[in-house]
């Protein structure tokens, strides 16, 4: 490209687009991925962009190119395509070839010499959450194995299994256990060096090293640690260059007898887009999974959490939460936090009603698809009445009582409001529903057989 053609480029367009991208993707993504892109020129409706590495090109192509093109077309309708090339001449470190033309301001700011000599002086290891300790981890059937394995790694002076691979669904405690290992090692042997970081950060650091042409110190940093923990390894699936680097780091550490701990949302064999060599390496140590929580474990977590918050939470409310929010401990904690914060703010007791009220949005999202119709049907079957009697005007006790039970269950097992429930029962008033709920509560207290009926129905509907 000649200087003449280049001068024709309107950098104002690119500046405006970058401003937009920064808003849309946030500062850190912008700094890592967009800022280093250099506008090379526009030719025949094609915008030519350049980035310093292949890896960056692939990343920008998959994550940002469509958006850049769309923004560009809206700035300048003559633009039809964009191309992104790798240009070694697009330096992110001071280089003699730094262009002196007016577009120089477009180039990424070269690192200061000081930065260049200590390029990885930034904190490699993520900061640790003080709450994520072994002592604060509630152990139950679903996680006892992972817990024991993590504990062993943290307490052993010698590497027992390498790597320890923890996997499980979102919010089941993987990150918690990894922090706990870190805390414990720090406590027992402060001289051991530990790096804990997300796979995402690993990738960013690696890309940064490539960009600064400083992969040597990148490698050295990692290869000098005693314990390397990488969280959410699934993130590097499909990112070939990062995977390759990770693989080498991994091998180097294992060969030197250093401990590696990894986590992912799937087992090594179920991780997609992971090379076979790496996969087999990942499964070569101990693979421990965190199973979905059980009701008992959730209740235990709520107990522990409520204790630490120093707020009185009625057992009924804890049971209610443990029933309703079954999939994710983080959300379960979030719900409890919300209740406690509210109780403290308004100086009131936590009750089942306030819980239902305050958590409506959350509960709705977690509602199993238990419909009121299903409740009515089951209750009608159980008491051998017709389904239509759930909404009929008949007041005879043989139908009125089951109807009240169904209303009560609708209130307990769904997050529908009283008026909504009333409507589903033949357009009854919400006060009727309220009365039904009270009545059933009362009967449960006074009549053992009736209480067992309700209990049984509840269990049937919950499964
Ligand atoms: P993951 O990394 O598996 O997505 P986290 O470790 O971030 O999950 O856990 C989510 C939240 O749930 C954290 O606040 C964590 O402390 C809490 N948590 C998960 N499992 C337990 C447990 N068994 N005992 C206590 N807290 C837990
Ligand atoms: Mg996590």
XYZ file of C-alpha atoms and ligand atoms in Angstrom:
491
model
C 0.000 0.000 0.000
C 1.373 3.384 -0.971
C 1.408 6.366 1.235
C -0.945 8.181 -1.166
C -3.717 5.614 -0.832
C -3.290 5.565 2.893
C -3.819 9.283 3.206
C -7.255 8.828 1.703
C -8.413 6.798 4.680
C -10.801 8.560 7.006
C -9.568 7.739 10.457
C -12.534 9.487 11.977
C -14.718 6.552 10.955
C -12.427 4.058 12.621
C -12.197 6.191 15.726
C -15.957 6.361 16.036
C -16.280 2.638 15.495
C -13.687 1.972 18.150
C -15.535 4.181 20.576
C -18.652 2.135 19.929
C -16.815 -1.148 20.345
C -15.379 0.006 23.612
C -18.873 0.754 24.874
C -20.268 -2.516 23.645
C -17.520 -4.878 24.759
C -16.123 -3.097 27.790
C -12.736 -1.697 28.631
C -10.731 -4.821 29.140
C -11.853 -6.631 26.000
C -11.314 -3.401 24.149
C -7.773 -3.039 25.391
C -6.855 -6.605 24.625
C -8.500 -7.055 21.281
C -9.643 -3.871 19.617
C -7.061 -1.313 20.545
C -4.184 -3.189 18.907
C -6.010 -3.382 15.577
C -4.505 -1.054 13.017
C -6.416 0.360 10.110
C -4.349 -0.250 7.052
C -6.567 1.116 4.335
C -9.831 0.847 2.465
C -9.758 -0.528 -1.035
C -12.663 -1.394 -3.329
C -15.138 -1.496 -0.531
C -12.880 -3.622 1.649
C -11.522 -2.336 4.904
C -8.101 -3.727 5.610
C -7.200 -4.199 9.230
C -3.999 -5.572 10.656
C -3.170 -7.292 13.920
C 0.173 -8.471 15.256
C -0.399 -12.221 15.609
C -2.316 -15.043 14.010
C -3.887 -15.875 17.247
C -5.226 -12.375 17.571
C -6.489 -12.468 14.057
C -8.457 -15.646 14.712
C -9.862 -14.215 17.867
C -10.876 -10.931 16.315
C -12.366 -12.733 13.337
C -14.544 -14.967 15.479
C -15.555 -12.426 18.080
C -15.490 -8.943 16.648
C -15.341 -8.973 12.866
C -19.085 -9.104 12.248
C -19.728 -6.257 14.570
C -16.900 -4.176 13.123
C -18.220 -4.739 9.622
C -21.757 -3.792 10.602
C -20.601 -0.626 12.309
C -18.449 0.263 9.387
C -21.188 -0.195 6.862
C -23.406 2.067 8.892
C -20.647 4.695 8.977
C -19.789 4.297 5.354
C -22.179 2.418 3.081
C -19.508 1.867 0.461
C -17.815 -0.597 2.812
C -18.852 -4.161 2.035
C -16.217 -6.329 3.611
C -13.428 -6.226 6.076
C -10.254 -8.237 5.991
C -7.951 -8.836 8.892
C -4.381 -9.743 8.245
C -1.430 -10.543 10.374
C 1.268 -7.983 9.950
C 4.460 -8.416 11.859
C 5.021 -4.773 11.090
C 2.197 -3.944 13.455
C 4.279 -3.787 16.535
C 3.089 -3.572 20.033
C 6.599 -2.999 21.239
C 8.934 -0.243 20.114
C 10.267 -1.184 16.741
C 12.335 0.616 14.186
C 9.621 0.133 11.615
C 7.121 2.202 13.538
C 5.520 4.280 10.823
C 6.005 7.988 11.074
C 2.998 8.905 8.988
C 0.064 10.652 10.503
C -1.622 7.356 11.303
C 1.008 6.633 13.913
C -1.398 7.853 16.545
C -3.621 4.922 15.619
C -1.060 2.415 16.682
C -1.164 0.913 20.109
C 0.948 2.756 22.576
C 4.261 0.974 22.735
C 5.096 -0.375 26.150
C 7.563 1.709 28.070
C 11.046 0.193 28.241
C 10.462 -0.566 31.882
C 7.380 -2.594 31.057
C 9.284 -4.369 28.362
C 11.833 -5.701 30.802
C 9.267 -6.893 33.347
C 6.356 -7.642 31.102
C 4.714 -10.004 33.555
C 5.052 -7.843 36.589
C 1.257 -7.771 36.738
C -0.334 -10.000 39.291
C -0.514 -13.420 37.731
C -2.453 -15.140 40.412
C -6.016 -14.027 40.947
C -6.952 -12.728 44.355
C -8.479 -15.195 46.744
C -11.897 -14.986 48.282
C -11.481 -15.152 52.064
C -14.772 -17.017 52.408
C -13.693 -19.864 50.151
C -11.956 -22.062 52.698
C -12.240 -25.737 53.542
C -13.822 -24.781 56.847
C -16.611 -22.985 55.023
C -17.238 -25.780 52.590
C -20.218 -27.894 53.556
C -19.568 -31.524 52.785
C -22.258 -33.946 51.735
C -22.596 -37.042 49.597
C -22.462 -35.164 46.283
C -19.144 -33.456 46.947
C -17.337 -35.532 49.566
C -15.012 -37.138 47.081
C -13.967 -33.881 45.442
C -13.571 -32.350 48.873
C -11.367 -35.169 50.115
C -9.223 -35.027 46.996
C -8.795 -31.271 47.259
C -7.907 -31.559 50.895
C -5.343 -34.230 50.183
C -3.657 -32.083 47.552
C -3.572 -29.133 49.906
C -2.156 -31.093 52.811
C 0.288 -33.369 51.061
C 3.900 -32.348 50.843
C 4.382 -34.665 47.939
C 2.375 -34.770 44.786
C -0.170 -37.486 45.170
C -2.098 -37.344 41.938
C -1.384 -35.147 39.025
C -3.384 -33.394 37.864
C -6.315 -33.183 40.189
C -9.168 -32.517 37.825
C -12.357 -31.206 39.444
C -15.430 -30.996 37.364
C -19.116 -30.257 37.803
C -21.930 -27.917 36.854
C -22.113 -24.214 37.488
C -22.115 -23.097 41.096
C -21.313 -26.454 42.666
C -18.128 -25.354 44.387
C -15.199 -25.867 42.002
C -13.796 -22.392 42.457
C -14.468 -22.573 46.173
C -12.392 -25.753 46.480
C -9.533 -24.349 44.431
C -9.324 -21.246 46.594
C -9.485 -23.488 49.633
C -6.486 -25.457 48.383
C -4.622 -22.199 47.880
C -5.462 -20.918 51.365
C -4.460 -24.171 52.970
C -1.125 -24.346 51.159
C -0.427 -20.764 52.069
C -1.116 -21.556 55.696
C 0.905 -24.757 55.888
C 3.811 -23.937 53.633
C 3.993 -20.268 52.788
C 7.230 -20.795 50.915
C 5.543 -22.834 48.214
C 4.560 -20.749 45.236
C 1.057 -21.171 43.952
C -0.589 -19.663 40.934
C -4.356 -19.768 40.713
C -5.952 -18.270 37.656
C -8.819 -18.728 35.277
C -8.146 -20.343 31.933
C -9.368 -17.150 30.392
C -6.687 -15.172 32.153
C -4.140 -17.747 31.145
C -5.110 -17.144 27.587
C -5.012 -13.379 27.908
C -1.588 -13.508 29.486
C -0.369 -15.785 26.777
C -1.704 -13.563 24.021
C -0.165 -10.592 25.730
C 3.154 -12.386 25.810
C 2.901 -13.146 22.137
C 2.135 -9.564 21.435
C 5.035 -8.331 23.486
C 7.165 -11.011 21.885
C 7.997 -12.186 25.314
C 6.834 -15.748 25.541
C 10.060 -16.752 27.209
C 9.348 -14.968 30.456
C 5.739 -16.065 30.194
C 6.865 -19.673 30.186
C 9.360 -19.080 32.955
C 6.779 -17.592 35.264
C 4.616 -20.640 35.024
C 7.343 -23.177 35.055
C 8.731 -21.903 38.321
C 5.628 -22.556 40.408
C 5.079 -25.384 42.842
C 1.361 -25.551 42.346
C -0.498 -24.379 39.288
C -4.268 -24.145 39.425
C -6.277 -23.255 36.365
C -10.008 -22.751 36.759
C -12.598 -23.346 34.032
C -10.335 -25.110 31.609
C -13.238 -25.588 29.203
C -12.530 -22.032 28.182
C -9.462 -22.990 26.190
C -11.343 -25.621 24.219
C -11.013 -24.776 20.577
C -8.351 -22.157 21.207
C -5.549 -24.063 19.587
C -2.564 -21.853 20.246
C -3.448 -21.413 23.905
C -4.078 -25.120 24.261
C -0.735 -25.940 22.794
C 1.015 -23.584 25.180
C -0.986 -24.936 28.075
C -0.077 -28.466 27.104
C 3.633 -27.636 27.174
C 3.378 -25.803 30.462
C 1.466 -28.727 31.859
C 4.040 -31.281 30.757
C 6.949 -29.240 31.980
C 5.395 -28.934 35.435
C 4.376 -32.545 35.713
C 7.849 -33.637 34.684
C 9.324 -31.566 37.464
C 6.946 -33.076 39.969
C 4.899 -29.942 40.487
C 1.235 -30.150 41.411
C -1.467 -29.154 38.960
C -5.123 -28.632 39.816
C -7.683 -27.980 37.135
C -11.400 -27.449 36.987
C -13.923 -27.607 34.203
C -17.627 -27.869 33.697
C -17.247 -31.306 32.102
C -15.083 -34.360 32.503
C -11.976 -34.533 30.306
C -13.645 -37.065 28.045
C -16.634 -34.816 27.524
C -14.723 -31.633 26.854
C -15.146 -30.806 23.227
C -12.473 -29.393 21.001
C -9.634 -30.476 23.182
C -6.779 -32.222 21.469
C -6.386 -35.925 22.220
C -2.940 -35.541 23.732
C -4.128 -32.908 26.126
C -7.267 -34.854 26.917
C -5.365 -37.914 27.901
C -3.035 -35.766 29.993
C -6.006 -34.208 31.750
C -7.399 -37.576 32.739
C -4.085 -39.038 33.786
C -4.330 -38.011 37.437
C -7.403 -38.024 39.601
C -10.699 -36.935 38.140
C -13.243 -35.967 40.786
C -16.701 -34.720 40.068
C -19.017 -32.533 42.056
C -22.491 -33.967 41.715
C -25.616 -31.851 41.759
C -26.563 -31.005 45.325
C -29.142 -32.930 47.286
C -31.838 -31.373 49.425
C -29.878 -32.242 52.562
C -26.713 -30.610 51.300
C -28.551 -27.463 50.283
C -30.123 -27.318 53.704
C -26.705 -27.751 55.289
C -25.281 -24.939 53.181
C -28.157 -22.676 54.159
C -27.653 -23.501 57.832
C -23.971 -22.665 57.656
C -24.567 -19.536 55.665
C -27.334 -18.246 57.917
C -25.078 -18.838 60.912
C -22.305 -16.830 59.374
C -24.699 -14.035 58.541
C -25.905 -14.038 62.117
C -29.532 -13.849 61.111
C -32.296 -16.035 62.436
C -33.832 -17.899 59.525
C -36.786 -20.188 60.285
C -36.274 -23.800 59.296
C -39.384 -23.647 57.174
C -37.878 -20.881 55.079
C -34.619 -22.775 54.643
C -36.501 -25.862 53.587
C -38.522 -23.829 51.181
C -35.388 -22.367 49.581
C -33.634 -25.720 49.478
C -36.642 -27.156 47.678
C -37.037 -24.348 45.232
C -33.511 -23.455 44.268
C -31.996 -26.774 43.517
C -29.557 -26.290 40.717
C -27.047 -23.706 41.803
C -25.520 -22.989 45.199
C -24.578 -19.479 44.172
C -28.222 -18.607 43.594
C -29.242 -20.334 46.759
C -26.806 -18.151 48.677
C -27.945 -15.111 46.759
C -31.520 -15.774 47.808
C -30.565 -16.133 51.438
C -28.470 -12.984 51.306
C -31.373 -11.086 49.905
C -33.697 -12.259 52.660
C -31.224 -11.442 55.395
C -30.429 -8.040 53.961
C -34.105 -7.235 53.766
C -34.799 -8.432 57.286
C -31.975 -6.289 58.626
C -32.976 -3.232 56.661
C -36.592 -3.196 57.634
C -35.969 -4.793 61.012
C -38.466 -7.575 60.500
C -38.466 -11.334 60.879
C -37.983 -13.551 57.893
C -41.106 -15.560 57.174
C -42.230 -17.858 54.432
C -44.439 -15.112 53.072
C -41.695 -12.514 52.869
C -39.437 -15.109 51.280
C -41.977 -15.894 48.609
C -42.570 -12.254 48.065
C -38.997 -11.087 47.900
C -37.792 -13.922 45.737
C -40.590 -14.063 43.224
C -38.383 -13.411 40.208
C -35.838 -16.002 41.242
C -38.443 -18.592 42.165
C -40.293 -18.218 38.956
C -37.128 -18.945 37.028
C -36.642 -22.081 39.077
C -40.181 -23.285 38.999
C -40.230 -26.748 37.700
C -42.896 -26.851 35.105
C -45.347 -27.802 37.789
C -48.597 -26.309 36.631
C -51.677 -25.631 38.640
C -53.569 -27.934 36.356
C -51.229 -30.770 37.292
C -51.775 -30.054 40.956
C -55.530 -30.017 40.486
C -55.446 -33.266 38.561
C -53.338 -35.089 41.135
C -55.402 -33.845 44.032
C -58.659 -34.700 42.273
C -57.381 -38.217 41.592
C -56.234 -38.626 45.134
C -59.589 -37.611 46.627
C -61.536 -39.277 43.825
C -63.417 -36.222 42.674
C -63.819 -34.826 39.182
C -61.222 -32.426 37.843
C -64.001 -30.014 36.883
C -64.941 -29.739 40.555
C -61.709 -27.865 41.150
C -63.281 -24.893 39.444
C -66.965 -25.596 40.018
C -69.142 -23.653 42.400
C -70.035 -26.728 44.491
C -69.501 -26.177 48.170
C -70.078 -29.681 49.512
C -67.207 -30.634 51.771
C -66.244 -33.676 49.655
C -65.204 -31.332 46.896
C -64.498 -28.148 48.859
C -61.809 -29.761 51.011
C -59.790 -31.238 48.135
C -60.084 -27.914 46.356
C -58.603 -26.189 49.371
C -55.796 -28.688 49.460
C -55.056 -28.035 45.808
C -55.004 -24.289 46.422
C -52.714 -24.794 49.337
C -50.351 -26.895 47.257
C -50.426 -24.374 44.440
C -49.307 -21.774 46.930
C -46.562 -23.976 48.365
C -45.225 -25.504 45.207
C -45.496 -22.773 42.618
C -44.658 -19.115 42.726
C -48.103 -18.051 41.595
C -49.720 -15.227 43.496
C -52.954 -15.635 45.435
C -55.051 -13.878 42.754
C -53.488 -16.028 40.048
C -54.341 -19.151 41.991
C -57.868 -17.918 42.607
C -58.359 -17.394 38.905
C -57.225 -20.927 38.096
C -59.839 -22.297 40.500
C -62.911 -21.050 38.692
C -62.236 -17.353 39.165
C -62.272 -17.353 42.943
C -61.191 -14.391 44.998
C -57.689 -14.257 46.470
C -59.165 -14.137 49.967
C -60.697 -17.527 49.288
C -57.266 -18.883 48.502
C -55.845 -17.276 51.604
C -58.564 -18.873 53.674
C -57.864 -22.243 52.076
C -54.158 -22.001 52.883
C -54.901 -21.192 56.525
C -57.503 -23.896 56.783
C -55.199 -26.568 55.431
C -52.414 -25.453 57.732
C -54.780 -25.717 60.653
C -56.063 -29.133 59.652
C -52.527 -30.403 59.221
C -51.818 -29.437 62.778
C -54.930 -31.061 64.179
C -55.420 -34.080 62.028
C -52.569 -36.505 61.614
C -54.162 -38.477 58.781
C -54.952 -35.334 56.868
C -51.401 -34.062 57.349
C -50.061 -37.291 55.917
C -52.317 -36.929 52.884
C -50.977 -33.475 52.218
C -47.414 -34.580 52.789
C -47.839 -37.446 50.371
C -49.344 -35.226 47.701
C -46.539 -32.744 48.144
C -43.940 -35.390 47.628
C -45.677 -36.824 44.611
C -45.922 -33.462 42.983
C -42.349 -32.578 43.695
C -40.952 -35.590 41.933
P -18.292 -23.160 40.542
O -16.882 -22.649 40.494
O -18.365 -24.654 40.598
O -19.184 -22.587 39.497
P -18.295 -21.801 43.066
O -17.152 -22.474 43.710
O -18.075 -20.430 42.544
O -18.919 -22.702 41.932
O -19.522 -21.807 44.093
C -20.612 -20.926 43.995
C -20.976 -20.423 45.360
O -21.550 -21.470 46.107
C -19.795 -19.913 46.135
O -20.186 -18.773 46.862
C -19.462 -21.056 47.052
O -18.905 -20.606 48.261
C -20.810 -21.683 47.295
N -20.724 -23.128 47.505
C -20.778 -24.105 46.581
N -20.696 -25.315 47.150
C -20.593 -25.095 48.469
C -20.486 -25.957 49.620
N -20.470 -27.284 49.500
N -20.411 -25.374 50.835
C -20.443 -24.033 50.958
N -20.544 -23.174 49.940
C -20.622 -23.694 48.707
Mg -16.017 -21.302 39.153
